[in-house]
Amino acid sequence: GINAKEHSNPDKDGFKSNSVNLFISGEANKSLSFELMATQTTGTNQYDGWVNALEYDTDFKDQVIATKLKSHIGENMDLTLSLSELRDESDNPAEESYFNTLRNAASIQADYYFENDIVSFGVDTYKDKVDSKTNYRENERENNALFMQYQGYFSVLSLQMAYRHDRNEASGSANTGNINLGFPISQQTQLHVSYGNAFKAPTITDL
């Protein structure tokens, strides 16, 4: 660590972090595959404060657990289910503060395959929770959405279109989408023109 101050809280401060990662994938049978991912990072961030007698540090933990199941239904359809949990926790004893956030998310998506086209649609949802010494107007918030996408070719022209509708408890509803057109100008080069917009609701702690 280093000492950044000569008179106030003159101690050496540093940063410590440990992480572990896990990823497993496989096939239960010819029509069902799965993925499992988990990662966790824990550590301590030390810093100089205002009172010499106190140890100023923040202990933190970031954790992600996610799984995905993909099923082949018939010859022309895939169905994918995704589940995840995200945790972000921090504790600062010297300043008597803590922030613990949790997000649970789920989505289901269907993909239909045709000769030159793919049509996808699905729904997703997530719920945020926060536990903190700071008083927020709300400590839970939910977002639900539906989406659809088309990918295909018309002669040499490639086309991708997507639409999404979000409904957020705090920020209201939003319609977003994008379109992408691709045209080959040589055997090695393809020209793309695209347009899109997006919606991202702030988290509880952002505000």
Coordinates of N, CA and C in Angstrom, one line a residue, residues 47-129:
Y47 N -8.4 3.3 2.0 CA -8.2 4.6 1.6 C -8.0 5.5 2.8
D48 N -7.4 6.7 2.6 CA -7.2 7.6 3.6 C -8.5 8.4 4.0
G49 N -8.7 8.5 5.3 CA -9.9 9.2 5.8 C -9.5 10.5 6.5
W50 N -10.3 10.8 7.6 CA -10.2 12.0 8.3 C -9.8 11.9 9.7
V51 N -9.9 10.7 10.3 CA -9.6 10.5 11.7 C -8.5 9.5 11.8
N52 N -7.4 9.8 12.5 CA -6.3 8.9 12.5 C -6.6 7.6 13.1
A53 N -7.5 7.6 14.1 CA -7.7 6.3 14.9 C -8.5 5.3 14.1
L54 N -9.1 5.7 13.0 CA -10.0 4.8 12.3 C -9.3 4.1 11.1
E55 N -9.7 2.9 10.8 CA -9.2 2.2 9.6 C -10.3 2.4 8.5
Y56 N -9.9 3.1 7.4 CA -10.9 3.4 6.4 C -10.7 2.3 5.3
D57 N -11.7 1.5 5.1 CA -11.7 0.5 4.0 C -13.1 0.1 3.7
T58 N -13.3 -0.4 2.5 CA -14.6 -0.9 2.0 C -14.4 -2.3 1.6
D59 N -15.2 -3.2 2.2 CA -15.2 -4.6 1.8 C -16.3 -4.8 0.8
F60 N -16.0 -5.5 -0.3 CA -17.0 -5.7 -1.4 C -17.0 -7.1 -1.8
K61 N -18.2 -7.5 -2.4 CA -18.4 -8.8 -3.1 C -19.3 -8.6 -4.3
D62 N -18.8 -9.0 -5.4 CA -19.6 -9.1 -6.7 C -19.8 -10.5 -7.1
Q63 N -21.0 -10.9 -7.4 CA -21.3 -12.3 -7.7 C -22.3 -12.4 -8.8
V64 N -22.0 -13.3 -9.7 CA -23.0 -13.6 -10.9 C -23.1 -15.1 -11.0
I65 N -24.4 -15.5 -11.0 CA -24.7 -16.9 -11.3 C -25.7 -16.9 -12.4
A66 N -25.4 -17.6 -13.5 CA -26.3 -17.6 -14.7 C -26.4 -19.0 -15.3
T67 N -27.5 -19.4 -15.8 CA -27.7 -20.7 -16.5 C -28.5 -20.5 -17.7
K68 N -28.3 -21.4 -18.7 CA -29.0 -21.3 -19.9 C -29.4 -22.7 -20.4
L69 N -30.6 -22.9 -20.8 CA -31.1 -24.2 -21.3 C -31.6 -23.9 -22.7
K70 N -31.1 -24.7 -23.7 CA -31.5 -24.6 -25.1 C -32.1 -25.9 -25.6
S71 N -33.3 -25.9 -26.1 CA -34.0 -27.1 -26.6 C -34.3 -27.0 -28.0
H72 N -34.0 -28.0 -28.8 CA -34.3 -28.1 -30.2 C -35.7 -28.8 -30.3
I73 N -36.7 -28.0 -30.8 CA -38.0 -28.5 -30.9 C -38.3 -28.7 -32.4
G74 N -38.3 -29.9 -32.8 CA -38.5 -30.2 -34.2 C -37.3 -29.9 -35.0
E75 N -37.4 -29.6 -36.3 CA -36.3 -29.3 -37.2 C -36.1 -27.8 -37.3
N76 N -37.1 -27.0 -37.0 CA -37.0 -25.6 -37.4 C -37.1 -24.6 -36.2
M77 N -37.1 -25.1 -35.0 CA -37.3 -24.2 -33.8 C -36.4 -24.6 -32.7
D78 N -35.8 -23.5 -32.1 CA -35.1 -23.6 -30.8 C -35.8 -22.8 -29.7
L79 N -35.8 -23.3 -28.5 CA -36.3 -22.5 -27.4 C -35.2 -22.4 -26.3
T80 N -35.0 -21.2 -25.9 CA -33.9 -20.9 -24.9 C -34.4 -20.2 -23.7
L81 N -34.1 -20.8 -22.6 CA -34.5 -20.2 -21.3 C -33.2 -19.8 -20.5
S82 N -33.2 -18.5 -20.1 CA -32.0 -18.0 -19.4 C -32.4 -17.5 -18.0
L83 N -31.6 -17.8 -17.0 CA -31.9 -17.3 -15.6 C -30.6 -16.8 -15.1
S84 N -30.6 -15.7 -14.3 CA -29.4 -15.2 -13.7 C -29.7 -14.4 -12.4
E85 N -28.7 -14.4 -11.6 CA -28.7 -13.6 -10.3 C -27.4 -12.8 -10.2
L86 N -27.5 -11.5 -10.0 CA -26.4 -10.6 -9.8 C -26.4 -10.0 -8.4
R87 N -25.3 -10.1 -7.7 CA -25.2 -9.5 -6.4 C -24.0 -8.5 -6.3
D88 N -24.3 -7.3 -5.7 CA -23.2 -6.3 -5.6 C -23.3 -5.8 -4.1
E89 N -22.3 -6.2 -3.3 CA -22.4 -5.9 -1.9 C -21.2 -5.1 -1.5
S90 N -21.3 -4.1 -0.6 CA -20.2 -3.3 -0.1 C -20.5 -2.9 1.3
D91 N -19.5 -2.9 2.2 CA -19.6 -2.5 3.6 C -18.5 -1.6 4.0
N92 N -18.8 -0.5 4.6 CA -17.8 0.4 5.1 C -18.0 0.7 6.6
P93 N -17.4 0.0 7.5 CA -17.6 0.1 8.9 C -17.2 1.5 9.4
A94 N -16.2 2.1 8.9 CA -15.7 3.4 9.5 C -16.7 4.5 9.2
E95 N -17.4 4.5 8.1 CA -18.4 5.5 7.8 C -19.8 5.0 8.0
E96 N -19.9 3.7 8.6 CA -21.2 3.1 9.0 C -22.2 3.1 7.8
S97 N -21.7 2.7 6.6 CA -22.5 2.6 5.5 C -22.4 1.2 4.8
Y98 N -23.4 0.9 4.1 CA -23.4 -0.4 3.3 C -24.4 -0.3 2.2
F99 N -24.1 -1.0 1.1 CA -25.0 -1.1 -0.1 C -25.0 -2.5 -0.5
N100 N -26.2 -3.1 -0.5 CA -26.4 -4.5 -1.0 C -27.4 -4.5 -2.1
T101 N -27.1 -4.8 -3.4 CA -28.0 -4.8 -4.4 C -28.1 -6.2 -5.0
L102 N -29.3 -6.5 -5.5 CA -29.6 -7.8 -6.1 C -30.5 -7.7 -7.3
R103 N -30.1 -8.4 -8.4 CA -31.0 -8.4 -9.6 C -31.2 -9.8 -10.0
N104 N -32.5 -10.2 -10.0 CA -32.9 -11.5 -10.6 C -33.5 -11.3 -11.9
A105 N -33.0 -12.1 -12.9 CA -33.5 -11.9 -14.3 C -33.8 -13.2 -14.9
A106 N -34.8 -13.2 -15.9 CA -35.2 -14.4 -16.6 C -35.6 -14.0 -18.0
S107 N -35.4 -14.9 -19.0 CA -35.9 -14.6 -20.3 C -36.1 -15.9 -21.0
I108 N -37.1 -15.9 -21.9 CA -37.3 -17.1 -22.8 C -37.5 -16.6 -24.2
Q109 N -36.8 -17.3 -25.1 CA -36.7 -16.8 -26.5 C -36.9 -18.0 -27.5
A110 N -37.7 -17.8 -28.5 CA -38.0 -18.8 -29.5 C -37.4 -18.4 -30.8
D111 N -36.7 -19.2 -31.5 CA -36.1 -19.0 -32.8 C -36.7 -19.9 -33.8
Y112 N -37.2 -19.4 -34.9 CA -37.8 -20.2 -36.0 C -36.8 -20.0 -37.2
Y113 N -36.4 -21.2 -37.8 CA -35.5 -21.2 -38.9 C -36.2 -21.6 -40.1
F114 N -36.1 -20.7 -41.2 CA -36.6 -21.0 -42.5 C -35.4 -21.2 -43.4
E115 N -35.7 -21.2 -44.7 CA -34.6 -21.5 -45.7 C -33.6 -20.4 -45.6
N116 N -34.0 -19.2 -45.7 CA -33.0 -18.0 -45.7 C -33.3 -17.0 -44.6
D117 N -34.2 -17.4 -43.6 CA -34.6 -16.4 -42.7 C -34.6 -17.0 -41.3
I118 N -34.5 -16.1 -40.3 CA -34.6 -16.5 -38.9 C -35.6 -15.5 -38.2
V119 N -36.6 -16.0 -37.6 CA -37.5 -15.1 -36.9 C -37.5 -15.5 -35.4
S120 N -37.2 -14.5 -34.5 CA -37.1 -14.7 -33.1 C -38.0 -13.8 -32.3
F121 N -38.5 -14.3 -31.2 CA -39.3 -13.5 -30.3 C -39.3 -14.1 -28.9
G122 N -39.6 -13.2 -27.9 CA -39.5 -13.7 -26.6 C -39.9 -12.6 -25.6
V123 N -39.7 -13.0 -24.3 CA -40.0 -12.0 -23.2 C -38.9 -12.1 -22.2
D124 N -38.6 -11.0 -21.5 CA -37.7 -11.1 -20.4 C -38.1 -10.2 -19.3
T125 N -37.6 -10.4 -18.1 CA -38.0 -9.7 -16.9 C -36.8 -9.6 -16.0
Y126 N -36.7 -8.5 -15.2 CA -35.7 -8.5 -14.1 C -36.3 -7.7 -13.0
K127 N -35.8 -8.0 -11.8 CA -36.3 -7.3 -10.6 C -35.1 -6.9 -9.8
D128 N -35.0 -5.6 -9.5 CA -33.9 -5.1 -8.7 C -34.3 -4.9 -7.2
K129 N -33.4 -5.2 -6.3 CA -33.7 -4.9 -4.9 C -32.4 -4.3 -4.3

